[in-house]
Amino acid sequence: MEGIPIALSDQNTKKPGVIFVLEKASLEVAKVGKSYQILNSDDHANFLRRNNKNPADYRPDIVHQALLSILDSPLTKAGRLRAVYVKTEKGVLFEVKPHVRLPRTYKRFAGIMLQLLQKLSITAVGKREKLLCVIKNPVTQYLPVNSRKIGFSFSSEKLVKMRNYVATVNNEVDLVFVVGAMAHGKIDTDYTDDYIASSTLGTYKINSDASLFAKTDIPAELPEAMGIQIGPSMAKDARLSPMVVECDAQVLVQLQANKAAHALAKHALSLDDVTY
């Protein structure tokens, strides 16, 4: 099975960080046939239509890609990602630790989400740390009091360049980006201080907050905007991460026998070594 390794990063809690809140994620569990599954438009279109639901609304792949974009970014590798929170369309709130690398493939990601929503947490054996955990609403209780809460919405008339916008924010406060993770529509929260959209999109036709997030790639733009230097070691880490994530139990055994890869292998946690 695919592993959920812990990423290596130099956490610097003294510097301002970034928190992401992904709202209205499509992660709905249903019993299809004899098993429970995360519903998606590709595999469950007929099932959804039979239950008078629009298959186009069931896009768990969107939150998967958003999480990969955030967790794989230089921002995370620089230790400036403080937290990631996901709230589902049904109102379930869970936290994803910044140092976790999720599976690259959707099917394995869906399997983890199913376990999380059924068991409420995923914990690494021997670490005592919950890598993913369902938590109590509202999300605002977990956000720093002095943080700047920024809604990222395609419907916003405030078009900004990320570098210029971040420069106007107090450099001693954390930034909280609230982004929609649904296929259609926009977020509507009462805890944001501002709503912005990127001015770098040009002629792209955007019809949802998720599309705006994907096209803009905030995690990739933020390091430069925050003055974070991306060194060669960080770039090397980015190239290695997909290989680490794809390791299964058998490959990890081979890596452990390889002295050159031993330092990398000892940090990788296979799902076989994870309790639910």
JSON list of C-alpha atoms in Angstrom, two decimals, residues 10 17 24 40 57 62 67 69 84 86 100 104 138-139 149 157 163 177 185 194 221 228 243 245 259-260 267 271-272:
[
{"chain": "A", "resi": 10, "resn": "ASP", "atom": "CA", "xyz": [12.88, 23.31, 9.06]},
{"chain": "A", "resi": 17, "resn": "GLY", "atom": "CA", "xyz": [3.28, 31.38, 8.53]},
{"chain": "A", "resi": 24, "resn": "LYS", "atom": "CA", "xyz": [-17.07, 22.68, 0.91]},
{"chain": "A", "resi": 40, "resn": "ASN", "atom": "CA", "xyz": [-17.21, 10.61, -7.23]},
{"chain": "A", "resi": 57, "resn": "ASP", "atom": "CA", "xyz": [-21.18, 18.02, -7.76]},
{"chain": "A", "resi": 62, "resn": "ILE", "atom": "CA", "xyz": [-10.49, 18.66, -6.39]},
{"chain": "A", "resi": 67, "resn": "LEU", "atom": "CA", "xyz": [-3.87, 19.32, -0.86]},
{"chain": "A", "resi": 69, "resn": "SER", "atom": "CA", "xyz": [-0.47, 21.58, -4.34]},
{"chain": "A", "resi": 84, "resn": "VAL", "atom": "CA", "xyz": [-4.33, 22.82, 6.73]},
{"chain": "A", "resi": 86, "resn": "VAL", "atom": "CA", "xyz": [-10.64, 20.84, 5.33]},
{"chain": "A", "resi": 100, "resn": "VAL", "atom": "CA", "xyz": [2.38, 14.65, 5.88]},
{"chain": "A", "resi": 104, "resn": "ARG", "atom": "CA", "xyz": [-0.34, 10.83, -5.42]},
{"chain": "A", "resi": 138, "resn": "PRO", "atom": "CA", "xyz": [-15.90, 25.96, 14.01]},
{"chain": "A", "resi": 139, "resn": "VAL", "atom": "CA", "xyz": [-12.55, 26.27, 12.29]},
{"chain": "A", "resi": 149, "resn": "LYS", "atom": "CA", "xyz": [-8.04, 35.82, 7.02]},
{"chain": "A", "resi": 157, "resn": "GLU", "atom": "CA", "xyz": [-13.80, 42.25, -7.86]},
{"chain": "A", "resi": 163, "resn": "ARG", "atom": "CA", "xyz": [3.39, 39.75, -4.07]},
{"chain": "A", "resi": 177, "resn": "PHE", "atom": "CA", "xyz": [-6.26, 31.59, 2.97]},
{"chain": "A", "resi": 185, "resn": "GLY", "atom": "CA", "xyz": [-19.90, 28.12, -6.92]},
{"chain": "A", "resi": 194, "resn": "ASP", "atom": "CA", "xyz": [-11.02, 40.24, 2.81]},
{"chain": "A", "resi": 221, "resn": "GLU", "atom": "CA", "xyz": [3.40, 32.19, -5.50]},
{"chain": "A", "resi": 228, "resn": "ILE", "atom": "CA", "xyz": [11.28, 33.07, 1.31]},
{"chain": "A", "resi": 243, "resn": "MET", "atom": "CA", "xyz": [9.43, 8.79, -5.02]},
{"chain": "A", "resi": 245, "resn": "VAL", "atom": "CA", "xyz": [5.21, 8.84, -1.48]},
{"chain": "A", "resi": 259, "resn": "LYS", "atom": "CA", "xyz": [22.86, 2.35, 2.59]},
{"chain": "A", "resi": 260, "resn": "ALA", "atom": "CA", "xyz": [22.63, 5.25, 0.16]},
{"chain": "A", "resi": 267, "resn": "HIS", "atom": "CA", "xyz": [11.45, 8.67, 7.53]},
{"chain": "A", "resi": 271, "resn": "LEU", "atom": "CA", "xyz": [0.16, 2.60, 5.48]},
{"chain": "A", "resi": 272, "resn": "ASP", "atom": "CA", "xyz": [0.90, -0.88, 6.78]}
]
